[in-house]
Coordinates of C-alpha atoms and ligand atoms in Angstrom, one line a residue:
X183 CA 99.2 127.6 92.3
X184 CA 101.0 127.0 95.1
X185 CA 104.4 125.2 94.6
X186 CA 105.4 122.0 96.2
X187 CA 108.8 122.5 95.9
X188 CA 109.9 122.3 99.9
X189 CA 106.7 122.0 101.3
X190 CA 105.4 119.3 103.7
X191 CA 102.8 116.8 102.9
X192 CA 101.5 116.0 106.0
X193 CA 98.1 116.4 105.7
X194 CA 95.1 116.0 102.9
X195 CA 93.0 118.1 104.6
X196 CA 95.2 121.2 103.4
X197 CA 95.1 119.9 99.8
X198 CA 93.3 122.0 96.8
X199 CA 91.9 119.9 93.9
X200 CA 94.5 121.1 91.6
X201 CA 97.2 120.1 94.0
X202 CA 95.4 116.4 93.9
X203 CA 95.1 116.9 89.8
X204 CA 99.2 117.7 89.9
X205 CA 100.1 115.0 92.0
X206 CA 98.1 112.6 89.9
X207 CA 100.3 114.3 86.7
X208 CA 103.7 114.0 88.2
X209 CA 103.3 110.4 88.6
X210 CA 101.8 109.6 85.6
X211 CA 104.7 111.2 84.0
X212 CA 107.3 109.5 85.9
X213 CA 105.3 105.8 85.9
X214 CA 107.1 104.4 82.9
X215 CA 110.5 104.8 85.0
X216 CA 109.0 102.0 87.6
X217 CA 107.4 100.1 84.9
X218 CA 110.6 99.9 83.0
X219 CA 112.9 99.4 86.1
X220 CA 114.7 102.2 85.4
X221 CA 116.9 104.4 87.4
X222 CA 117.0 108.2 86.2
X223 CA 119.2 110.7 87.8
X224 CA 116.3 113.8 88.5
X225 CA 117.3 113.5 92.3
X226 CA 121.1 112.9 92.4
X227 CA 122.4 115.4 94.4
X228 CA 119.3 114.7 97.4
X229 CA 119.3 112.7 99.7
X230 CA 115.9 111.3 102.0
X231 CA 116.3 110.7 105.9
X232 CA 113.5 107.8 106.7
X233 CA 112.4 108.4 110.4
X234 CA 110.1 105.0 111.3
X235 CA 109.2 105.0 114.8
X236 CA 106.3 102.4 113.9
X237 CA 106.9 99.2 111.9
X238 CA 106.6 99.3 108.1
X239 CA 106.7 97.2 104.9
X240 CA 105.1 99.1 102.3
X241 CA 105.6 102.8 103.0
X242 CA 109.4 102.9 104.2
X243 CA 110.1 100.6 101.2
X244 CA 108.3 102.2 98.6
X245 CA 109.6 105.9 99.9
X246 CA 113.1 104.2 99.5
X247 CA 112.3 102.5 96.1
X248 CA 111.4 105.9 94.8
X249 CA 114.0 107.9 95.8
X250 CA 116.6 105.1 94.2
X251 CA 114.4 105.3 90.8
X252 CA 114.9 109.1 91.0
X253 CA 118.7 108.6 91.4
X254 CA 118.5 109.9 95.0
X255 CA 120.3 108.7 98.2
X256 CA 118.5 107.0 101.3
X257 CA 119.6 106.9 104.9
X258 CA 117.8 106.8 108.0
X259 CA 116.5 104.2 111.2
X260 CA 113.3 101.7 110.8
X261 CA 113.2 101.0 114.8
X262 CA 113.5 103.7 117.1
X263 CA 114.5 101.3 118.9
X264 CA 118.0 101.7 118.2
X265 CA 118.5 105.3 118.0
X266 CA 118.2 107.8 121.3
X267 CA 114.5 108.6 121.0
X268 CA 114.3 105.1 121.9
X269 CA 116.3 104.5 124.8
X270 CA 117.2 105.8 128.3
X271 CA 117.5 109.3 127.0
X272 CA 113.9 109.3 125.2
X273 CA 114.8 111.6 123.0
X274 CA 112.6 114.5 121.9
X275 CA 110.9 115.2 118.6
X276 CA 112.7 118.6 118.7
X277 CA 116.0 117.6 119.3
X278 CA 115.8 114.5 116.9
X279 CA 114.4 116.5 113.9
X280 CA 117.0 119.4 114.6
X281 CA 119.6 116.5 113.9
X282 CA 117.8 114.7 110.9
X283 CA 117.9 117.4 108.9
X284 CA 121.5 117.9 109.0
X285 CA 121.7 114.4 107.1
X286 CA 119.3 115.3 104.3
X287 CA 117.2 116.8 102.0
X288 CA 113.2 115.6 102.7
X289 CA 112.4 113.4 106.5
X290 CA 109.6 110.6 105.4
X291 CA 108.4 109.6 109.1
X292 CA 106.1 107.8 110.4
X293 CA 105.4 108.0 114.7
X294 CA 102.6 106.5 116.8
X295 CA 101.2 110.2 118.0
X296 CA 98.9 112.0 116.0
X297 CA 100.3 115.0 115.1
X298 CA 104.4 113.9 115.6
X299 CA 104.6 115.4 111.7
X300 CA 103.5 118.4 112.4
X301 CA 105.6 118.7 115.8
X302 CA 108.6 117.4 113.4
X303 CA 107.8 120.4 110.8
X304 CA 107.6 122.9 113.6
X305 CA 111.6 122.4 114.1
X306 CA 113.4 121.3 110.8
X307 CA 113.6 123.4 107.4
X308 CA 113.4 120.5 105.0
X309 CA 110.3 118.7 104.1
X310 CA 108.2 116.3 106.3
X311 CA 106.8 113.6 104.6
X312 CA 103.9 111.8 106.7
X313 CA 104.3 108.2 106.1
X314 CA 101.2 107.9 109.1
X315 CA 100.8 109.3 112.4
X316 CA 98.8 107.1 115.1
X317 CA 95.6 107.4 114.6
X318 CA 96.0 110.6 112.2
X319 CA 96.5 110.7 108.8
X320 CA 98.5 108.3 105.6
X321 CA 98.3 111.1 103.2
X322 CA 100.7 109.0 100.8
X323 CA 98.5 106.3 100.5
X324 CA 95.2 107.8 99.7
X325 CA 97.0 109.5 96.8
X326 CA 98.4 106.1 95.7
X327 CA 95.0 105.2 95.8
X328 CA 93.5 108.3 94.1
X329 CA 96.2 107.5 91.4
X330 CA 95.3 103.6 91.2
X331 CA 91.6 104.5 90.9
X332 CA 92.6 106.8 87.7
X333 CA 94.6 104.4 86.3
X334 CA 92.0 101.8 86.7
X335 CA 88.6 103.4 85.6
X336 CA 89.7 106.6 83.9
X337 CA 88.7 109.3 86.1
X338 CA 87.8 110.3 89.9
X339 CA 84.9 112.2 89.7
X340 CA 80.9 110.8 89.6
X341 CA 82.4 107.2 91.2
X342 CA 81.4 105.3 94.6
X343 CA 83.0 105.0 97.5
X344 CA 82.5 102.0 99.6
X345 CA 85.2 102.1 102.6
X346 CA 84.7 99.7 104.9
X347 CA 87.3 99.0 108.4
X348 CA 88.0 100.7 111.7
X349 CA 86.9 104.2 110.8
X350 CA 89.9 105.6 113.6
X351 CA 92.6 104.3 111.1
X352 CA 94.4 106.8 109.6
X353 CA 94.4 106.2 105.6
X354 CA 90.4 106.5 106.3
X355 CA 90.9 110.3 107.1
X356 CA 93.1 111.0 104.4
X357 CA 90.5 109.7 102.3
X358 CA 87.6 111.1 103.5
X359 CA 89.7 114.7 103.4
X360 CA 90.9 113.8 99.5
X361 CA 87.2 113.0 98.8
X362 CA 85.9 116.4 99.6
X363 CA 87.8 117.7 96.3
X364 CA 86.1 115.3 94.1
X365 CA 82.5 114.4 93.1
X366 CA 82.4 110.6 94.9
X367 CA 79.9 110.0 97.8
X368 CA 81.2 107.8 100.0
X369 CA 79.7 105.2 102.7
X370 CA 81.9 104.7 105.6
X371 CA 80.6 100.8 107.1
X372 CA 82.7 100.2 110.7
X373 CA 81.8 98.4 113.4
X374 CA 80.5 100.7 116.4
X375 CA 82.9 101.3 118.0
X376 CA 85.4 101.9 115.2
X377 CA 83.1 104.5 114.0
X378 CA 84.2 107.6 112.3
X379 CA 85.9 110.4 115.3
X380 CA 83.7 113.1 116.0
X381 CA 86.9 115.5 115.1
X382 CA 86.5 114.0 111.4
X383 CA 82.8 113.6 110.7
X384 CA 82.7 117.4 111.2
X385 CA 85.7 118.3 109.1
X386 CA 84.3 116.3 106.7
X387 CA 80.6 117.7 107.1
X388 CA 82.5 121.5 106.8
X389 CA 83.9 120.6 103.9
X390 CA 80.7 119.1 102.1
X391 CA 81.8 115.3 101.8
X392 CA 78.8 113.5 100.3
X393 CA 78.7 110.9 102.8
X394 CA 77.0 108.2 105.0
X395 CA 77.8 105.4 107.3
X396 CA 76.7 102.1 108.1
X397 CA 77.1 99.0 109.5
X398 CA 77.3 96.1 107.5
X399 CA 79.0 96.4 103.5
X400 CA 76.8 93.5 102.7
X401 CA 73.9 96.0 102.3
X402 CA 75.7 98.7 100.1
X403 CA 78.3 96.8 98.2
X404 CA 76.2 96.6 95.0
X405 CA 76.5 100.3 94.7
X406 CA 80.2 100.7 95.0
X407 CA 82.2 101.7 92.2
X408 CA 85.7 101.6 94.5
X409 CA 85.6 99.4 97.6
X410 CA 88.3 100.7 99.6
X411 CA 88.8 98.0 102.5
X412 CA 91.3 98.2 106.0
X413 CA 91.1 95.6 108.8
X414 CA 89.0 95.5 111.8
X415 CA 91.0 93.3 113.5
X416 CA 94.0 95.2 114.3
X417 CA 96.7 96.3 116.2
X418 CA 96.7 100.0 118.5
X419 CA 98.0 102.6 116.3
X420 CA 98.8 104.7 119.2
X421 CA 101.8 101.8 120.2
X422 CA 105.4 101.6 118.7
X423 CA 104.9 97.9 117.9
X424 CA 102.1 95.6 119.0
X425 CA 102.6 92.3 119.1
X426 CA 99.9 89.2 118.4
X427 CA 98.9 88.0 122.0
X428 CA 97.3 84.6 121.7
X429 CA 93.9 84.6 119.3
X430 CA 93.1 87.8 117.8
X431 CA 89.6 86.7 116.5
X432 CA 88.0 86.8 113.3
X433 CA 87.0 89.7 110.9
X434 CA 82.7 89.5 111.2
X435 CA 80.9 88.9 107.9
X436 CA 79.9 92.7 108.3
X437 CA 83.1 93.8 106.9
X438 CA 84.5 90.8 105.1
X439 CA 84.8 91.1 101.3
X440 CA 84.1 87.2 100.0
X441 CA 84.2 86.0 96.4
X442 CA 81.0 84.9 97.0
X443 CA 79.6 88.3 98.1
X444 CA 81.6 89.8 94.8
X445 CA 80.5 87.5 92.5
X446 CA 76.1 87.7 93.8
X447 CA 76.5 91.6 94.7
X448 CA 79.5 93.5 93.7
X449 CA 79.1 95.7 90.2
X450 CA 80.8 93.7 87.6
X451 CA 83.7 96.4 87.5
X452 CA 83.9 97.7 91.1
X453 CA 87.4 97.4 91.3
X454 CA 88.9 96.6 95.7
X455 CA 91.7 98.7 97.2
X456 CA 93.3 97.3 100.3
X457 CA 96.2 99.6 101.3
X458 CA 97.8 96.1 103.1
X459 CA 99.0 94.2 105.2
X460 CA 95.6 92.4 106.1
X461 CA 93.9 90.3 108.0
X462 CA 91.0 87.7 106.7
X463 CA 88.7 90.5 105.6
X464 CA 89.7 89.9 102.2
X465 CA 90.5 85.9 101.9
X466 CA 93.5 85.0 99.3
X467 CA 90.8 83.3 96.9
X468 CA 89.5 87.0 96.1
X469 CA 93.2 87.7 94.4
X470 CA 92.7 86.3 91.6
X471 CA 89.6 87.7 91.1
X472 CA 88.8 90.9 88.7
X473 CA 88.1 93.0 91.5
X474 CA 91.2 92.7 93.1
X475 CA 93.3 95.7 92.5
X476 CA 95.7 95.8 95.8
X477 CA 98.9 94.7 94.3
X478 CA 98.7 97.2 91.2
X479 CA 97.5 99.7 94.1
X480 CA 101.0 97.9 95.8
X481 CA 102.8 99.6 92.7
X482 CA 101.8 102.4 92.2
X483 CA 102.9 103.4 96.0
X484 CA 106.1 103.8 94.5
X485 CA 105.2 105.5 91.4
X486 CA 103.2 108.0 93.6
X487 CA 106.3 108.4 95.8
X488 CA 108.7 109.0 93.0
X489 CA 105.9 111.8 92.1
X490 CA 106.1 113.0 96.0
X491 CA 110.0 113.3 96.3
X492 CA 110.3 114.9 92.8
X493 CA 107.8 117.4 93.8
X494 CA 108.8 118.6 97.4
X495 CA 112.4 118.5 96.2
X496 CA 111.8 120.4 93.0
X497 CA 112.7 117.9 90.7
X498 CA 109.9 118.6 89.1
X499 CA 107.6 121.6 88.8
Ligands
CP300 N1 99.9 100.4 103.6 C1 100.9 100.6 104.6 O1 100.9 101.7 105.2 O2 101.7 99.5 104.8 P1 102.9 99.5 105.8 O3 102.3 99.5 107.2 O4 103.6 98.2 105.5 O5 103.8 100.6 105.5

């Protein structure tokens, strides 16, 4: 097997099965350290550079949360904004990277290009961490996901997907990638013209995803084990920050996940992933329902990270 230990995890699409099944180990290993609120010491001497040229709750946080569980040190900028890549001198990925690396061990980043990682990983000897590019990839957050559907129903394999959002976002293509390894079909439902790029229905028809897509999750929710659900209403992924501008509209009832629809449709226990933050695709009164699953899913982002960092920086083997 191929270690982890200094490698980048920029991609899904590069992932073997056994990687996944690692992965999915490390952090059940290391979960009762977040569940405890513990901090151990397995990273003390490393230190991670967070690089956010996009804004961020969950994944810069989460990233940071880990590193501090695993006794590690953070540094790093949340707007580019306020460092030279963002100013006058529009500074290059090269020449940024070439000095991140100098003040730690493993770069999480996350840029508003496709491909920035990659271009980052090109110039720096430490690990990249993709924490989303554009309209790319979230690599972390389909294995947080991956991990929340274990812990939930007990396996991966010979479960239903239901994914339903703009099909350009980038956690979809992590997921669609991560599926290829496991025995889930999936149904992709986005509007028209959110549909699924051409670049990613044919990687995923290489790589023998069992998959469909559609047009309206009212018609296919009853045979979803996971609904996995990202807004369609949204901002450009391919922008540093975008703003609200006046009224954005409303989600359609093609992609909206209601109580109502959960409690006449849904499979008693589907369990609903929404990586967050959202829109009004999923109204408040479905959190306390028994579908909901987003804030556990919220959780184990930073068990999956502490798994991540412990990995690339061979904390852990
Ligand atoms: N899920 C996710 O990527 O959230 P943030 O944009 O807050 O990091």
């Amino acid at each position: 097997m191929r270690s982890f230990a200094g490698r980048d995890i920029i991609s899904l699409k590069d992932f073997e099965r056994h990687e996944f099944e690692r992965v999915l180990e490390t952090a059940e290993k290391l979960a009762p350290i977040a569940h405890n609120r513990k901090n151990v010491d397995l990273l003390k001497e490393k230190t991670m550079v967070t690089a956010f040229y996009q804004p961020s709750t969950r994944t810069r946080l989460a990233h940071e949360a880990a590193m501090l569980r695993l006794g590690g040190k953070v540094t790093g900028f949340s707007d580019a904004k306020m460092t030279r890549a963002g100013d006058f001198y529009m500074e290059s990925i090269k020449d940024t990277f070439k000095m991140l690396e100098n003040y730690g061990d493993v770069i999480v980043m996350r840029h508003f290009m496709k491909g920035a990682p990659h271009e980052a990983s090109k110039w720096v000897s430490v690990p990249i961490i993709n924490g989303g590019d554009g309209w790319g990839e979230h690599p972390t957050q389909i294995l947080t996901d991956l991990y929340t559907v274990k812990r939930e129903k007990g396996r991966i394999d010979g479960l239903k997907w239901v994914a339903v959002g703009d099909m350009r976002m980038r956690t979809m293509h992590s997921l669609g990638h991560a599926l290829t390894q496991f025995d889930c079909p999936i149904t992709f439902i986005a509007p028209e013209d959110m549909s699924l790029p051409d670049e990613y229905r044919e990687d995923f028809k290489r790589n023998s995803l069992n998959f469909t897509e559609g047009g309206d999750v009212r018609e296919v929710i009853e045979e979803a084990d996971i609904i996995l659900v990202e807004p369609v209403v949204q901002p450009d992924y391919t922008k540093s920050r975008d703003e609200r501008d006046g009224d954005v509209g409303q989600t359609p009832p093609e992609f909206k996940i209601t109580k109502e629809l959960l409690e006449t449709k849904a499979k008693s226990d589907a369990i609903l992933l929404h990586s967050l933050p959202r829109m009004d695709e999923i109204p408040p009164d479905v959190d306390q329902t028994r579908w909901a699953r987003y804030w556990q899913e919220g959780f184990n982002g930073v068990v999956m990270r502490m798994a991540l960092l412990a990995l690339v920086l061979g904390g852990m083997e």
